[in-house]
Amino acid sequence: MTRFRAPIALVAVVVALVLQVSLFPHLAWQGVVPNLCLLVVVAAALTINAPSALLLGFAAGVALDLAPPADHVAGRWALALTVVAFLAVRVRQDVRPTAVAVVATVAAASFVGTSIFALTGLLLGDSWSVGELLRVVGIAVVWDVLLTPFVLPPLMRLFGRLDPRLAAA
Amino acid sequence: MADTRERRWRGIDRLDARSRPPRSLFVALLLASATLITLDYHGGTDSAMEPARRVVGEAFGPVESVTAGVVRPFTSVPAWLRSQGALGDEIRELEAENSALRNEVETAGFDRNRLEQYDGLTQAAQDLGQALVPARVVAFGPSQSFSNTVTIDAGSRAGIGPDMTVVNNDGLVGRVLRVTRSTATVLLVTDTESIVGGRIGSSMEIGFVHGRGSLADDGGLDLRLVDDAVVPAEHDTVVTWGSSGGPYQPGVPIGEVTEVYSSLLETSQRAVVRPFVDFSALDVVGVMVPTGTTSDRAVVEADGALR
C-alpha cells in the first residue's frame, strides 16, 4: 500500500478541509471551528516517516491558504502547519505516543499552529487586539482537544497501516 | 487490542532511528512558506497567488457545494423542533414589533418623505435596474483564520464577477472578491478589511462603515462620519452610499445605529451599527448583477419577475 500512501494522506486532508468549511461552521462556537487539517497533520506526524509528515503539513497548509473562502495572505497556514508537523515529529521521538501524550501533543500543536498564524497576521498589519487573538486561540485549542479522541485513533491506524515497515513489525 | 498497539509502537521506535526530523527539509519548507507570504503580500490584488487560488477554487468549489447540500437537511433540523409554545411567543413578539413599527412610520413622516425623495432620486439618476442572482452559502471561513469570508455556489457561469454587491432579504451581506466557474468568494461587511461607504437614512450624512471581525450578534460595525458636527441618532438606519462603478450598489440597507461615541481627540463621530443581516446564520443570498445578464439559473429581475 506504499504506492497509495501519498494520495490517501492528501485525500484525508481534502476531506478534513471540506468538513471544516462546510459542516463545522454550523456547530461553530463564536465562529471558531475545530481545525481538522491540523489534526490530520498531527496524526500523520505521529505515525508516518518524518519527511512525508513535513511535506504533508506544508501541503495541508497551502490547501487551507488557497481553497475558498480563504482570503488571508497565502503561506501563513503553510508556515504554521509545517512547524506543527516538525514539533509533532520531535515529540514522537521523545515520548511514546500514549493517549495522554497524543492529547497533549494536539493541544500544544493547536496552540502553536493557531498562534503562529495569528502572529504572522499581526506582522502583516492585521488590526487585532492580543486579547481577541488569545480568546480565538483558546477556543481553537479546546475544540481540537475535544475532537482528538474521535479523529486521531482512526487516522493513526490508517496511516500506520499504510507504512510497510510498520505493518511488517 | 492492547497487544497490537504495543507492537505498533515498538515498530515506530525502530523506525525513528532512521527518520530524525530532517532539518534541511524543514528549513526548505519554512522558506517556501515565507516565499508564498512575500509573493502574495506584495502582489496585492494581482498577486502571483491569484491563478493558484483560482485553480484550487475550481477543484474545491464543487466539492464544497455538494457537501453543503448533503449536510443542509441535518443542520435545519433544530428549526423544525421548535415547540408550539415557542412559535406562539414568537407571534406575540412579532405582533408587538409590528405595531411599534407601524407607530414609528406614522410619526416619522418627515423622515419617510426624505427617504422617498432619496429613493426617487436614485431611481431617476441612474437606471437602478439591478437583477439578483440567487445563491446559497456553502462554506464559511473559520474565525481562527481571522477573516470573515464565505463561499457561495454561484460563479462566473451564473454571471457573477468580482466587486458585485451581495445582499439577502435583510440587507447588505458583502461583496464578491473572486469567482471560479461555479463558486464565488464573498467578503462579509463584518471583516476587518471591509470598508463600505454608508449614509445615514434620516440626515443623508455620509461616512464609512468598518467591519470589526466579529460574527456574534453583539459584534456590530463601526460608522465614522465625514462631517464631525453631525451626531447620528440611535435607531437611525444606515444604507450604502454606493457608486455606479464601485463595488457597492447605492441604497442597500446595512444596519441601524445602536450607540454613539464622540471623543475630542478623534476628528469624527464614531457610531456602532448593528447589521440587519444575521451573519452567523447566512444561507440564501442574492448577488446584484446588471439586468439582462445571462446566467445558468433563474434570475430575479428588478420588478420581481423570475427569468
GROMACS .gro file of C-alpha atoms in nm:
model
  476
    1MET     CA    1   0.000   0.000   0.000
    2THR     CA    2   0.305   0.226  -0.008
    3ARG     CA    3   0.210   0.346  -0.351
    4PHE     CA    4  -0.119   0.483  -0.220
    5ARG     CA    5   0.025   0.648   0.088
    6ALA     CA    6   0.065   0.998  -0.055
    7PRO     CA    7  -0.275   1.003  -0.233
    8ILE     CA    8  -0.455   0.871   0.075
    9ALA     CA    9  -0.289   1.127   0.302
   10LEU     CA   10  -0.388   1.403   0.059
   11VAL     CA   11  -0.745   1.271   0.040
   12ALA     CA   12  -0.758   1.284   0.421
   13VAL     CA   13  -0.650   1.649   0.406
   14VAL     CA   14  -0.913   1.733   0.141
   15VAL     CA   15  -1.192   1.563   0.339
   16ALA     CA   16  -1.079   1.742   0.657
   17LEU     CA   17  -1.071   2.078   0.480
   18VAL     CA   18  -1.415   2.041   0.321
   19LEU     CA   19  -1.574   1.930   0.652
   20GLN     CA   20  -1.401   2.220   0.824
   21VAL     CA   21  -1.551   2.485   0.596
   22SER     CA   22  -1.886   2.327   0.504
   23LEU     CA   23  -2.006   2.119   0.802
   24PHE     CA   24  -1.847   2.251   1.119
   25PRO     CA   25  -1.945   2.620   1.077
   26HIS     CA   26  -2.298   2.504   1.167
   27LEU     CA   27  -2.161   2.388   1.504
   28ALA     CA   28  -1.911   2.671   1.543
   29TRP     CA   29  -1.857   2.835   1.879
   30GLN     CA   30  -1.812   3.210   1.825
   31GLY     CA   31  -1.714   3.134   1.467
   32VAL     CA   32  -1.424   2.910   1.568
   33VAL     CA   33  -1.433   2.557   1.427
   34PRO     CA   34  -1.211   2.255   1.502
   35ASN     CA   35  -0.902   2.262   1.282
   36LEU     CA   36  -0.936   1.918   1.124
   37CYS     CA   37  -0.644   1.976   0.886
   38LEU     CA   38  -0.418   2.032   1.186
   39LEU     CA   39  -0.544   1.706   1.342
   40VAL     CA   40  -0.464   1.517   1.020
   41VAL     CA   41  -0.113   1.665   1.015
   42VAL     CA   42  -0.052   1.573   1.381
   43ALA     CA   43  -0.182   1.219   1.324
   44ALA     CA   44   0.050   1.182   1.025
   45ALA     CA   45   0.349   1.324   1.211
   46LEU     CA   46   0.292   1.072   1.492
   47THR     CA   47   0.285   0.772   1.255
   48ILE     CA   48   0.439   0.810   0.908
   49ASN     CA   49   0.805   0.892   0.844
   50ALA     CA   50   0.930   1.240   0.919
   51PRO     CA   51   0.995   1.382   0.568
   52SER     CA   52   0.649   1.275   0.445
   53ALA     CA   53   0.490   1.427   0.756
   54LEU     CA   54   0.663   1.760   0.698
   55LEU     CA   55   0.559   1.763   0.332
   56LEU     CA   56   0.200   1.675   0.429
   57GLY     CA   57   0.198   1.961   0.682
   58PHE     CA   58   0.311   2.204   0.415
   59ALA     CA   59   0.060   2.071   0.159
   60ALA     CA   60  -0.230   2.089   0.408
   61GLY     CA   61  -0.129   2.447   0.493
   62VAL     CA   62  -0.120   2.552   0.128
   63ALA     CA   63  -0.464   2.394   0.075
   64LEU     CA   64  -0.602   2.588   0.375
   65ASP     CA   65  -0.445   2.905   0.233
   66LEU     CA   66  -0.583   2.872  -0.118
   67ALA     CA   67  -0.916   2.686  -0.102
   68PRO     CA   68  -1.219   2.916  -0.098
   69PRO     CA   69  -1.334   3.101   0.107
   70ALA     CA   70  -0.979   3.177   0.233
   71ASP     CA   71  -0.875   3.536   0.173
   72HIS     CA   72  -0.575   3.586   0.402
   73VAL     CA   73  -0.219   3.622   0.271
   74ALA     CA   74  -0.128   3.278   0.130
   75GLY     CA   75   0.152   3.086   0.301
   76ARG     CA   76   0.051   3.164   0.659
   77TRP     CA   77  -0.116   2.830   0.733
   78ALA     CA   78   0.160   2.656   0.533
   79LEU     CA   79   0.416   2.805   0.771
   80ALA     CA   80   0.208   2.721   1.080
   81LEU     CA   81   0.134   2.360   0.983
   82THR     CA   82   0.496   2.293   0.876
   83VAL     CA   83   0.609   2.397   1.224
   84VAL     CA   84   0.330   2.186   1.378
   85ALA     CA   85   0.444   1.879   1.181
   86PHE     CA   86   0.806   1.937   1.286
   87LEU     CA   87   0.712   1.970   1.654
   88ALA     CA   88   0.492   1.658   1.646
   89VAL     CA   89   0.772   1.456   1.483
   90ARG     CA   90   1.008   1.569   1.759
   91VAL     CA   91   0.755   1.478   2.030
   92ARG     CA   92   0.719   1.130   1.884
   93GLN     CA   93   1.090   1.071   1.938
   94ASP     CA   94   1.091   1.198   2.293
   95VAL     CA   95   0.792   1.009   2.431
   96ARG     CA   96   0.593   0.703   2.336
   97PRO     CA   97   0.261   0.827   2.198
   98THR     CA   98   0.028   0.714   2.475
   99ALA     CA   99  -0.327   0.850   2.480
  100VAL     CA  100  -0.228   1.129   2.719
  101ALA     CA  101   0.078   1.216   2.512
  102VAL     CA  102  -0.133   1.234   2.194
  103VAL     CA  103  -0.386   1.469   2.356
  104ALA     CA  104  -0.105   1.686   2.495
  105THR     CA  105   0.062   1.693   2.153
  106VAL     CA  106  -0.263   1.800   1.987
  107ALA     CA  107  -0.317   2.075   2.246
  108ALA     CA  108   0.038   2.205   2.202
  109ALA     CA  109   0.018   2.176   1.822
  110SER     CA  110  -0.315   2.359   1.812
  111PHE     CA  111  -0.185   2.638   2.036
  112VAL     CA  112   0.140   2.678   1.842
  113GLY     CA  113  -0.024   2.650   1.499
  114THR     CA  114  -0.305   2.900   1.560
  115SER     CA  115  -0.065   3.136   1.739
  116ILE     CA  116   0.185   3.133   1.451
  117PHE     CA  117  -0.099   3.207   1.211
  118ALA     CA  118  -0.222   3.495   1.431
  119LEU     CA  119   0.129   3.635   1.481
  120THR     CA  120   0.206   3.639   1.108
  121GLY     CA  121  -0.120   3.830   1.070
  122LEU     CA  122  -0.003   4.088   1.325
  123LEU     CA  123   0.332   4.121   1.142
  124LEU     CA  124   0.148   4.176   0.814
  125GLY     CA  125  -0.062   4.453   0.966
  126ASP     CA  126  -0.388   4.291   1.084
  127SER     CA  127  -0.556   4.513   1.339
  128TRP     CA  128  -0.646   4.267   1.616
  129SER     CA  129  -0.606   4.308   1.988
  130VAL     CA  130  -0.396   4.050   2.171
  131GLY     CA  131  -0.689   3.965   2.398
  132GLU     CA  132  -0.908   3.883   2.099
  133LEU     CA  133  -0.632   3.668   1.947
  134LEU     CA  134  -0.584   3.474   2.271
  135ARG     CA  135  -0.959   3.416   2.301
  136VAL     CA  136  -0.975   3.265   1.950
  137VAL     CA  137  -0.659   3.058   2.010
  138GLY     CA  138  -0.805   2.928   2.339
  139ILE     CA  139  -1.135   2.821   2.180
  140ALA     CA  140  -0.944   2.657   1.894
  141VAL     CA  141  -0.736   2.451   2.140
  142VAL     CA  142  -1.050   2.339   2.326
  143TRP     CA  143  -1.219   2.233   2.000
  144ASP     CA  144  -0.916   2.041   1.876
  145VAL     CA  145  -0.871   1.856   2.206
  146LEU     CA  146  -1.243   1.772   2.216
  147LEU     CA  147  -1.225   1.612   1.871
  148THR     CA  148  -0.897   1.429   1.929
  149PRO     CA  149  -1.049   1.104   2.070
  150PHE     CA  150  -1.277   1.073   1.765
  151VAL     CA  151  -1.034   1.175   1.490
  152LEU     CA  152  -0.681   1.077   1.592
  153PRO     CA  153  -0.716   0.699   1.663
  154PRO     CA  154  -0.874   0.606   1.325
  155LEU     CA  155  -0.635   0.834   1.137
  156MET     CA  156  -0.328   0.695   1.314
  157ARG     CA  157  -0.449   0.340   1.247
  158LEU     CA  158  -0.496   0.430   0.880
  159PHE     CA  159  -0.155   0.594   0.843
  160GLY     CA  160   0.010   0.315   1.042
  161ARG     CA  161  -0.131   0.053   0.809
  162LEU     CA  162  -0.002   0.247   0.508
  163ASP     CA  163   0.360   0.223   0.623
  164PRO     CA  164   0.507  -0.110   0.512
  165ARG     CA  165   0.780  -0.111   0.777
  166LEU     CA  166   0.518  -0.066   1.049
  167ALA     CA  167   0.292  -0.333   0.900
  168ALA     CA  168   0.580  -0.581   0.897
  169ALA     CA  169   0.676  -0.509   1.256
  170MET     CA  170  -0.612  -0.484   2.111
  171ALA     CA  171  -0.352  -0.375   2.365
  172ASP     CA  172  -0.119  -0.630   2.218
  173THR     CA  173  -0.138  -0.498   1.862
  174ARG     CA  174  -0.096  -0.140   1.976
  175GLU     CA  175   0.211  -0.238   2.176
  176ARG     CA  176   0.363  -0.397   1.870
  177ARG     CA  177   0.292  -0.096   1.655
  178TRP     CA  178   0.455   0.146   1.895
  179ARG     CA  179   0.766  -0.072   1.904
  180GLY     CA  180   0.769  -0.060   1.525
  181ILE     CA  181   0.762   0.317   1.536
  182ASP     CA  182   1.055   0.326   1.774
  183ARG     CA  183   1.263   0.115   1.540
  184LEU     CA  184   1.164   0.344   1.255
  185ASP     CA  185   1.265   0.657   1.442
  186ALA     CA  186   1.632   0.577   1.441
  187ARG     CA  187   1.626   0.618   1.065
  188SER     CA  188   1.398   0.918   1.039
  189ARG     CA  189   1.527   1.200   1.252
  190PRO     CA  190   1.336   1.515   1.162
  191PRO     CA  191   1.520   1.634   0.853
  192ARG     CA  192   1.627   1.987   0.933
  193SER     CA  193   1.718   2.072   0.575
  194LEU     CA  194   1.369   1.981   0.454
  195PHE     CA  195   1.213   2.172   0.746
  196VAL     CA  196   1.413   2.485   0.662
  197ALA     CA  197   1.331   2.448   0.293
  198LEU     CA  198   0.958   2.428   0.368
  199LEU     CA  199   0.979   2.729   0.604
  200LEU     CA  200   1.148   2.926   0.327
  201ALA     CA  201   0.884   2.811   0.079
  202SER     CA  202   0.611   2.937   0.313
  203ALA     CA  203   0.791   3.267   0.358
  204THR     CA  204   0.819   3.297  -0.022
  205LEU     CA  205   0.445   3.237  -0.061
  206ILE     CA  206   0.370   3.501   0.201
  207THR     CA  207   0.601   3.754   0.036
  208LEU     CA  208   0.465   3.687  -0.313
  209ASP     CA  209   0.104   3.720  -0.201
  210TYR     CA  210   0.158   4.014   0.034
  211HIS     CA  211   0.342   4.234  -0.213
  212GLY     CA  212   0.135   4.128  -0.512
  213GLY     CA  213  -0.188   4.273  -0.372
  214THR     CA  214  -0.493   4.206  -0.588
  215ASP     CA  215  -0.292   4.084  -0.889
  216SER     CA  216  -0.050   3.869  -0.691
  217ALA     CA  217   0.112   3.557  -0.831
  218MET     CA  218  -0.110   3.350  -0.600
  219GLU     CA  219  -0.439   3.452  -0.768
  220PRO     CA  220  -0.410   3.192  -1.050
  221ALA     CA  221  -0.327   2.928  -0.787
  222ARG     CA  222  -0.628   3.035  -0.579
  223ARG     CA  223  -0.844   3.007  -0.887
  224VAL     CA  224  -0.721   2.656  -0.974
  225VAL     CA  225  -0.769   2.533  -0.616
  226GLY     CA  226  -1.108   2.706  -0.607
  227GLU     CA  227  -1.220   2.531  -0.927
  228ALA     CA  228  -1.132   2.199  -0.763
  229PHE     CA  229  -1.271   2.264  -0.414
  230GLY     CA  230  -1.579   2.470  -0.508
  231PRO     CA  231  -1.796   2.186  -0.643
  232VAL     CA  232  -1.690   1.958  -0.353
  233GLU     CA  233  -1.793   2.225  -0.101
  234SER     CA  234  -2.127   2.277  -0.281
  235VAL     CA  235  -2.205   1.905  -0.272
  236THR     CA  236  -2.102   1.873   0.095
  237ALA     CA  237  -2.316   2.172   0.193
  238GLY     CA  238  -2.609   2.015   0.005
  239VAL     CA  239  -2.564   1.690   0.194
  240VAL     CA  240  -2.542   1.846   0.542
  241ARG     CA  241  -2.817   2.107   0.487
  242PRO     CA  242  -3.110   1.877   0.578
  243PHE     CA  243  -2.940   1.794   0.909
  244THR     CA  244  -2.844   2.149   1.003
  245SER     CA  245  -3.202   2.266   0.953
  246VAL     CA  246  -3.342   2.005   1.197
  247PRO     CA  247  -3.322   2.233   1.507
  248ALA     CA  248  -3.552   2.480   1.330
  249TRP     CA  249  -3.827   2.215   1.297
  250LEU     CA  250  -3.805   2.116   1.660
  251ARG     CA  251  -3.931   2.444   1.798
  252SER     CA  252  -4.237   2.383   2.010
  253GLN     CA  253  -4.577   2.539   1.956
  254GLY     CA  254  -4.523   2.749   2.268
  255ALA     CA  255  -4.207   2.897   2.123
  256LEU     CA  256  -4.389   2.973   1.798
  257GLY     CA  257  -4.676   3.137   1.992
  258ASP     CA  258  -4.425   3.354   2.178
  259GLU     CA  259  -4.265   3.448   1.851
  260ILE     CA  260  -4.601   3.554   1.703
  261ARG     CA  261  -4.673   3.773   2.008
  262GLU     CA  262  -4.329   3.932   1.980
  263LEU     CA  263  -4.369   3.993   1.608
  264GLU     CA  264  -4.715   4.147   1.661
  265ALA     CA  265  -4.573   4.381   1.923
  266GLU     CA  266  -4.283   4.471   1.697
  267ASN     CA  267  -4.522   4.520   1.406
  268SER     CA  268  -4.741   4.767   1.593
  269ALA     CA  269  -4.433   4.951   1.721
  270LEU     CA  270  -4.303   4.981   1.367
  271ARG     CA  271  -4.642   5.100   1.236
  272ASN     CA  272  -4.645   5.361   1.510
  273GLU     CA  273  -4.296   5.471   1.409
  274VAL     CA  274  -4.387   5.501   1.044
  275GLU     CA  275  -4.690   5.714   1.123
  276THR     CA  276  -4.500   5.954   1.347
  277ALA     CA  277  -4.187   5.979   1.138
  278GLY     CA  278  -4.347   6.131   0.833
  279PHE     CA  279  -4.064   6.374   0.786
  280ASP     CA  280  -3.802   6.104   0.764
  281ARG     CA  281  -4.024   5.898   0.542
  282ASN     CA  282  -4.067   6.182   0.298
  283ARG     CA  283  -3.696   6.232   0.279
  284LEU     CA  284  -3.635   5.865   0.223
  285GLU     CA  285  -3.897   5.861  -0.051
  286GLN     CA  286  -3.728   6.156  -0.216
  287TYR     CA  287  -3.397   5.982  -0.189
  288ASP     CA  288  -3.531   5.664  -0.341
  289GLY     CA  289  -3.692   5.858  -0.622
  290LEU     CA  290  -3.371   6.049  -0.687
  291THR     CA  291  -3.155   5.743  -0.713
  292GLN     CA  292  -3.404   5.572  -0.937
  293ALA     CA  293  -3.417   5.871  -1.165
  294ALA     CA  294  -3.045   5.941  -1.153
  295GLN     CA  295  -2.931   5.601  -1.256
  296ASP     CA  296  -3.140   5.331  -1.407
  297LEU     CA  297  -3.120   5.107  -1.099
  298GLY     CA  298  -3.240   4.804  -1.295
  299GLN     CA  299  -3.042   4.554  -1.091
  300ALA     CA  300  -3.125   4.189  -1.115
  301LEU     CA  301  -3.045   3.935  -0.843
  302VAL     CA  302  -2.875   3.601  -0.896
  303PRO     CA  303  -2.984   3.373  -0.608
  304ALA     CA  304  -2.716   3.160  -0.442
  305ARG     CA  305  -2.659   2.964  -0.122
  306VAL     CA  306  -2.369   2.985   0.117
  307VAL     CA  307  -2.175   2.657   0.102
  308ALA     CA  308  -1.863   2.730   0.310
  309PHE     CA  309  -1.759   2.965   0.590
  310GLY     CA  310  -1.407   3.085   0.665
  311PRO     CA  311  -1.320   2.985   1.023
  312SER     CA  312  -1.263   3.254   1.286
  313GLN     CA  313  -0.912   3.123   1.353
  314SER     CA  314  -0.820   3.248   1.004
  315PHE     CA  315  -0.920   3.595   1.133
  316SER     CA  316  -1.111   3.687   0.820
  317ASN     CA  317  -1.486   3.677   0.757
  318THR     CA  318  -1.542   3.529   0.414
  319VAL     CA  319  -1.790   3.277   0.275
  320THR     CA  320  -1.819   3.074  -0.045
  321ILE     CA  321  -2.144   3.082  -0.243
  322ASP     CA  322  -2.248   2.823  -0.500
  323ALA     CA  323  -2.275   3.059  -0.798
  324GLY     CA  324  -1.980   3.171  -1.007
  325SER     CA  325  -1.886   3.316  -1.343
  326ARG     CA  326  -2.124   3.075  -1.521
  327ALA     CA  327  -2.411   3.238  -1.326
  328GLY     CA  328  -2.298   3.581  -1.448
  329ILE     CA  329  -2.116   3.684  -1.129
  330GLY     CA  330  -1.794   3.884  -1.132
  331PRO     CA  331  -1.561   4.049  -0.880
  332ASP     CA  332  -1.683   4.354  -0.683
  333MET     CA  333  -2.053   4.277  -0.722
  334THR     CA  334  -2.282   4.354  -0.426
  335VAL     CA  335  -2.418   4.061  -0.224
  336VAL     CA  336  -2.743   4.105  -0.027
  337ASN     CA  337  -3.003   3.891   0.143
  338ASN     CA  338  -3.359   3.975   0.234
  339ASP     CA  339  -3.244   4.165   0.546
  340GLY     CA  340  -2.977   4.387   0.391
  341LEU     CA  341  -2.617   4.412   0.281
  342VAL     CA  342  -2.404   4.097   0.314
  343GLY     CA  343  -2.080   4.196   0.140
  344ARG     CA  344  -1.909   4.198  -0.196
  345VAL     CA  345  -1.762   3.938  -0.430
  346LEU     CA  346  -1.383   3.908  -0.408
  347ARG     CA  347  -1.311   3.648  -0.673
  348VAL     CA  348  -1.501   3.391  -0.875
  349THR     CA  349  -1.445   3.047  -1.019
  350ARG     CA  350  -1.676   2.886  -1.274
  351SER     CA  351  -1.918   2.750  -1.016
  352THR     CA  352  -1.841   2.937  -0.690
  353ALA     CA  353  -1.758   3.284  -0.566
  354THR     CA  354  -1.580   3.408  -0.253
  355VAL     CA  355  -1.764   3.685  -0.068
  356LEU     CA  356  -1.603   3.931   0.175
  357LEU     CA  357  -1.858   3.997   0.453
  358VAL     CA  358  -1.902   4.355   0.573
  359THR     CA  359  -1.801   4.235   0.923
  360ASP     CA  360  -1.444   4.158   0.805
  361THR     CA  361  -1.180   4.395   0.943
  362GLU     CA  362  -1.065   4.465   0.585
  363SER     CA  363  -1.413   4.568   0.474
  364ILE     CA  364  -1.495   4.938   0.436
  365VAL     CA  365  -1.835   5.039   0.297
  366GLY     CA  366  -1.944   5.391   0.211
  367GLY     CA  367  -2.251   5.446   0.431
  368ARG     CA  368  -2.519   5.711   0.455
  369ILE     CA  369  -2.750   5.788   0.744
  370GLY     CA  370  -3.104   5.749   0.616
  371SER     CA  371  -3.256   6.040   0.810
  372SER     CA  372  -2.988   6.307   0.762
  373MET     CA  373  -2.821   6.188   0.439
  374GLU     CA  374  -2.482   6.236   0.606
  375ILE     CA  375  -2.209   6.017   0.465
  376GLY     CA  376  -1.944   5.814   0.642
  377PHE     CA  377  -1.758   5.487   0.631
  378VAL     CA  378  -1.870   5.158   0.782
  379HIS     CA  379  -1.581   4.942   0.905
  380GLY     CA  380  -1.609   4.574   0.995
  381ARG     CA  381  -1.488   4.463   1.337
  382GLY     CA  382  -1.424   4.099   1.255
  383SER     CA  383  -1.694   3.961   1.481
  384LEU     CA  384  -1.973   3.731   1.367
  385ALA     CA  385  -2.151   3.748   1.701
  386ASP     CA  386  -2.485   3.926   1.719
  387ASP     CA  387  -2.348   4.192   1.954
  388GLY     CA  388  -2.040   4.241   1.733
  389GLY     CA  389  -2.162   4.527   1.521
  390LEU     CA  390  -1.991   4.755   1.273
  391ASP     CA  391  -1.821   5.093   1.321
  392LEU     CA  392  -1.957   5.400   1.144
  393ARG     CA  393  -1.731   5.705   1.115
  394LEU     CA  394  -1.899   6.013   0.972
  395VAL     CA  395  -1.712   6.253   0.748
  396ASP     CA  396  -1.873   6.561   0.900
  397ASP     CA  397  -1.779   6.569   1.268
  398ALA     CA  398  -2.051   6.823   1.350
  399VAL     CA  399  -2.324   6.567   1.289
  400VAL     CA  400  -2.428   6.336   1.570
  401PRO     CA  401  -2.617   6.032   1.442
  402ALA     CA  402  -2.923   5.943   1.646
  403GLU     CA  403  -2.990   5.598   1.784
  404HIS     CA  404  -3.207   5.374   1.563
  405ASP     CA  405  -3.108   5.572   1.254
  406THR     CA  406  -3.090   5.343   0.952
  407VAL     CA  407  -2.761   5.329   0.760
  408VAL     CA  408  -2.774   5.250   0.388
  409THR     CA  409  -2.494   5.214   0.133
  410TRP     CA  410  -2.385   5.533  -0.032
  411GLY     CA  411  -2.253   5.347  -0.334
  412SER     CA  412  -2.132   5.445  -0.675
  413SER     CA  413  -2.219   5.310  -1.015
  414GLY     CA  414  -1.866   5.187  -1.083
  415GLY     CA  415  -1.768   5.084  -0.732
  416PRO     CA  416  -1.829   4.760  -0.552
  417TYR     CA  417  -2.138   4.854  -0.352
  418GLN     CA  418  -2.468   4.948  -0.515
  419PRO     CA  419  -2.636   5.251  -0.353
  420GLY     CA  420  -2.937   5.232  -0.123
  421VAL     CA  421  -2.888   4.885   0.025
  422PRO     CA  422  -2.973   4.884   0.400
  423ILE     CA  423  -2.674   4.795   0.619
  424GLY     CA  424  -2.798   4.827   0.977
  425GLU     CA  425  -2.917   5.064   1.247
  426VAL     CA  426  -2.720   5.285   1.482
  427THR     CA  427  -2.723   5.147   1.838
  428GLU     CA  428  -2.461   5.354   2.020
  429VAL     CA  429  -2.279   5.681   1.952
  430TYR     CA  430  -1.938   5.782   2.083
  431SER     CA  431  -1.777   6.118   2.030
  432SER     CA  432  -1.427   6.190   2.151
  433LEU     CA  433  -1.242   6.520   2.141
  434LEU     CA  434  -0.927   6.351   2.020
  435GLU     CA  435  -1.079   6.191   1.715
  436THR     CA  436  -1.184   6.415   1.433
  437SER     CA  437  -1.505   6.231   1.359
  438GLN     CA  438  -1.802   6.077   1.535
  439ARG     CA  439  -1.794   5.703   1.588
  440ALA     CA  440  -2.117   5.510   1.600
  441VAL     CA  441  -2.183   5.140   1.643
  442VAL     CA  442  -2.411   4.995   1.378
  443ARG     CA  443  -2.598   4.671   1.435
  444PRO     CA  444  -2.622   4.497   1.096
  445PHE     CA  445  -2.967   4.385   0.980
  446VAL     CA  446  -2.817   4.061   0.847
  447ASP     CA  447  -2.758   3.772   1.090
  448PHE     CA  448  -2.409   3.674   0.975
  449SER     CA  449  -2.389   3.361   1.190
  450ALA     CA  450  -2.687   3.210   1.007
  451LEU     CA  451  -2.630   3.309   0.644
  452ASP     CA  452  -2.796   3.085   0.387
  453VAL     CA  453  -2.974   3.222   0.081
  454VAL     CA  454  -2.818   3.537  -0.063
  455GLY     CA  455  -2.859   3.735  -0.385
  456VAL     CA  456  -2.584   3.883  -0.599
  457MET     CA  457  -2.674   4.211  -0.772
  458VAL     CA  458  -2.595   4.182  -1.143
  459PRO     CA  459  -2.676   4.420  -1.430
  460THR     CA  460  -3.020   4.349  -1.574
  461GLY     CA  461  -3.016   4.119  -1.875
  462THR     CA  462  -2.719   3.918  -1.751
  463THR     CA  463  -2.709   3.567  -1.893
  464SER     CA  464  -2.697   3.312  -1.614
  465ASP     CA  465  -2.709   2.937  -1.565
  466ARG     CA  466  -3.003   2.974  -1.326
  467ALA     CA  467  -3.325   3.174  -1.282
  468VAL     CA  468  -3.255   3.544  -1.221
  469VAL     CA  469  -3.480   3.769  -1.011
  470GLU     CA  470  -3.535   4.082  -1.219
  471ALA     CA  471  -3.571   4.432  -1.072
  472ASP     CA  472  -3.952   4.418  -1.097
  473GLY     CA  473  -3.963   4.092  -0.903
  474ALA     CA  474  -4.019   3.868  -1.205
  475LEU     CA  475  -3.827   3.544  -1.244
  476ARG     CA  476  -3.641   3.499  -1.568
   0.00000   0.00000   0.00000
